[in-house]
Coordinates of C-alpha atoms and ligand atoms in Angstrom, one line a residue:
M1 CA -0.2 0.1 0.0
S2 CA 1.9 3.2 -0.7
S3 CA 1.6 6.1 2.1
I4 CA 0.1 9.1 1.8
A5 CA 1.2 12.1 4.0
V6 CA -1.5 15.6 4.6
I7 CA 1.0 18.3 6.2
P8 CA -2.1 21.1 7.1
G9 CA -1.6 24.6 8.3
T10 CA -2.6 28.0 7.4
Y11 CA 0.4 29.0 5.7
D12 CA -0.2 32.5 5.9
P13 CA 2.5 32.6 4.1
I14 CA 4.1 29.8 3.7
T15 CA 7.8 30.0 5.0
L16 CA 11.3 28.3 4.8
G17 CA 10.5 26.5 7.6
H18 CA 7.3 24.9 6.1
V19 CA 9.4 23.8 2.8
D20 CA 12.0 22.1 4.8
V21 CA 9.6 19.8 6.4
I22 CA 7.5 19.4 3.6
A23 CA 10.6 18.3 1.9
R24 CA 11.8 15.9 4.5
A25 CA 8.5 14.7 4.4
Q26 CA 8.7 13.7 0.7
K27 CA 11.6 11.5 1.7
L28 CA 9.2 9.8 4.1
F29 CA 5.8 9.3 2.1
D30 CA 5.1 7.8 -1.3
T31 CA 2.6 11.0 -1.8
V32 CA 2.9 14.4 0.0
I33 CA -0.1 16.5 0.3
V34 CA -0.2 20.0 2.0
A35 CA -3.7 20.6 3.0
V36 CA -3.9 25.0 3.5
A37 CA -7.1 25.5 6.0
S38 CA -8.9 28.1 5.1
S39 CA -8.9 29.2 9.4
R40 CA -11.2 32.0 8.9
E41 CA -11.2 32.4 12.3
K42 CA -7.5 33.8 11.8
R43 CA -8.4 36.3 9.3
P44 CA -5.6 35.5 7.7
L45 CA -3.5 38.6 6.0
F46 CA -3.3 36.2 2.1
S47 CA -6.7 35.0 0.6
L48 CA -6.7 31.2 0.8
E49 CA -6.8 31.1 -3.0
K50 CA -2.8 33.3 -2.8
R51 CA -1.9 31.2 0.2
I52 CA -2.9 28.2 -2.6
E53 CA -0.6 29.6 -5.0
L54 CA 2.0 30.7 -3.1
V55 CA 2.6 26.7 -1.5
K56 CA 2.9 25.3 -4.8
A57 CA 5.2 28.2 -6.0
S58 CA 7.7 26.9 -3.3
V59 CA 7.3 23.4 -3.2
S60 CA 8.7 20.7 -5.3
P61 CA 5.7 19.9 -7.8
E62 CA 5.5 16.6 -7.1
V63 CA 3.6 17.5 -3.8
E64 CA 0.0 17.8 -4.1
V65 CA -1.7 21.4 -3.0
F66 CA -5.8 21.6 -1.7
G67 CA -7.2 24.1 0.2
F68 CA -10.3 22.8 2.9
S69 CA -12.5 24.1 5.4
G70 CA -13.5 21.1 7.0
L71 CA -12.2 18.8 9.9
L72 CA -8.8 17.8 8.8
V73 CA -9.7 14.0 9.6
D74 CA -12.5 14.3 7.0
F75 CA -10.0 15.9 4.3
C76 CA -7.5 13.2 5.2
A77 CA -10.2 10.2 4.8
E78 CA -11.2 11.8 1.4
K79 CA -7.3 11.7 0.5
R80 CA -7.2 8.3 1.7
A81 CA -4.3 9.7 3.8
Q82 CA -3.1 7.5 7.1
V83 CA -0.7 10.0 8.2
V84 CA -0.2 13.6 9.5
V85 CA 2.5 15.1 9.5
K86 CA 3.8 18.5 11.2
G87 CA 6.9 20.5 12.2
L88 CA 7.7 20.9 15.4
R89 CA 9.7 24.1 16.4
A90 CA 10.4 24.1 20.4
T91 CA 8.7 22.6 23.5
T92 CA 6.1 25.4 22.8
D93 CA 4.9 23.6 20.0
F94 CA 4.3 19.9 21.4
E95 CA 1.4 20.8 23.6
Y96 CA -0.8 22.7 21.3
E97 CA 0.5 19.9 19.1
L98 CA -0.2 17.2 21.7
A99 CA -4.0 18.6 22.0
Q100 CA -4.7 18.7 18.1
A101 CA -2.7 15.1 17.9
D102 CA -5.2 14.0 20.5
I103 CA -8.5 15.2 19.4
N104 CA -7.9 13.9 15.8
A105 CA -7.0 10.1 17.3
K106 CA -10.3 10.5 18.9
L107 CA -12.4 11.7 15.5
N108 CA -10.5 8.6 13.7
P109 CA -7.8 6.0 15.5
N110 CA -6.5 5.1 12.5
L111 CA -5.0 8.6 11.6
E112 CA -1.6 8.7 12.9
S113 CA 0.3 12.2 13.6
V114 CA 4.2 12.2 12.9
Y115 CA 6.0 15.0 14.0
I116 CA 9.5 16.1 12.2
M117 CA 12.1 18.6 14.3
A118 CA 12.4 21.8 12.5
H119 CA 16.2 22.4 10.8
P120 CA 17.7 24.0 13.9
E121 CA 18.1 27.1 11.4
L122 CA 14.7 27.6 10.7
G123 CA 13.3 26.6 14.1
Y124 CA 12.4 30.3 15.3
I125 CA 10.5 31.4 11.3
S126 CA 6.8 31.8 11.6
S127 CA 4.1 33.0 9.6
S128 CA 3.3 35.7 11.9
A129 CA 7.0 37.1 12.3
V130 CA 7.1 37.2 9.0
R131 CA 3.9 39.0 8.3
E132 CA 5.5 41.2 11.4
M133 CA 8.5 42.0 9.2
A134 CA 7.2 42.7 6.1
R135 CA 4.7 44.9 7.4
L136 CA 7.3 46.9 9.2
G137 CA 9.7 46.7 6.1
A138 CA 12.4 44.3 6.9
D139 CA 13.6 42.2 4.1
V140 CA 12.4 38.2 4.4
A141 CA 14.8 37.1 2.0
Q142 CA 16.2 34.7 4.3
F143 CA 12.9 33.8 5.9
V144 CA 10.0 32.7 2.6
T145 CA 11.1 32.2 -1.0
P146 CA 11.0 34.6 -3.6
A147 CA 7.4 34.0 -4.3
V148 CA 5.9 34.8 -1.0
K149 CA 8.4 38.1 -0.8
T150 CA 7.2 39.1 -4.2
A151 CA 3.6 38.7 -2.6
L152 CA 4.7 40.0 0.5
A153 CA 5.5 43.4 -1.1
E154 CA 2.6 43.4 -3.0
V155 CA 0.7 44.0 0.3
D156 CA -1.0 47.4 1.4
F157 CA -0.1 47.0 5.2
Ligands
LIG1 N1 8.0 26.4 9.8 C1 7.8 27.5 10.3 N2 6.7 27.6 10.8 C2 5.4 26.9 11.9 C3 6.1 25.5 11.5 C4 7.2 24.9 10.5 N3 7.9 24.0 10.3 N4 5.4 24.5 12.0 C5 4.3 25.7 12.2 N5 4.7 27.3 12.1 C6 3.8 28.2 12.4 C7 3.0 28.4 11.4 O1 4.0 29.2 10.5 C8 2.0 29.1 12.4 O2 2.1 30.6 12.8 P1 1.9 31.9 13.4 O3 1.1 31.1 14.2 O4 2.5 32.6 13.8 O5 0.9 32.0 11.9 C9 2.1 28.5 13.7 O6 3.3 27.6 13.7 C10 0.7 27.6 14.0 O7 1.2 26.7 12.7 P2 0.2 25.5 13.1 O8 0.3 24.7 14.0 O9 0.3 24.6 11.5 O10 -0.9 26.0 13.2 P3 -2.1 26.8 12.0 O11 -3.2 27.3 12.4 O12 -1.3 27.2 10.7 O13 -2.8 25.2 11.5 C11 -4.2 23.5 11.2 C12 -4.1 24.1 11.9 C13 -5.3 23.9 10.0 C14 -3.7 22.4 11.3 C15 -5.5 22.8 12.4 O14 -6.5 24.3 12.9 C16 -6.7 21.9 12.1 O15 -6.4 20.9 11.4 N6 -8.2 22.7 11.4 C17 -9.1 22.2 10.7 C18 -10.1 21.9 11.5 C19 -10.1 20.5 12.4 O16 -10.1 19.6 11.7 N7 -10.1 21.2 13.9 C20 -9.8 19.9 15.0 C21 -8.2 19.5 15.6 S1 -7.9 20.4 16.6

């Protein structure tokens, strides 16, 4: 049976930290699907369509990219994914991720959550820090791909 992994997130916007986790997941699973959550309650800076476009422009062409707005477990079932992959950056991520993994396991006990430790040089990056830096005029080239840098430069903050 081929292994299918889903890597979910809001990706507002995708950062080099995400890109690293996605590339490493590709070495472990036959198919890697990035699931871009609508996350309406977070009032994202970029529209869902733009976030999907920026993920596609930032990862290798073998990675499948979709938006979703319901439960993650339902999206995984629709895509026949057996695994959810997330990046872990610091101990502060752990409790939040543990709670999400526990909820997802209750909703679908057959779905496994797997964690990839963030690259030591990328662990401090977050989408909100990138948005803040772009808003305040810092060069974000070392944190995001060129496509994301261009998109941030076009935002009227
Ligand atoms: N590199 C860089 N940043 C990373 C990262 C990495 N490897 N891993 C996580 N992050 C950052 C994100 O950029 C984000 O940063 P920000 O808050 O500063 O913007 C933060 O960590 C949180 O990311 P994440 O844990 O992926 O949360 P999210 O809000 O982006 O996505 C979902 C969460 C979409 C996976 C989750 O809400 C979900 O499954 N929603 C669907 C509804 C559902 O099923 N709910 C029940 C389960 S609780």
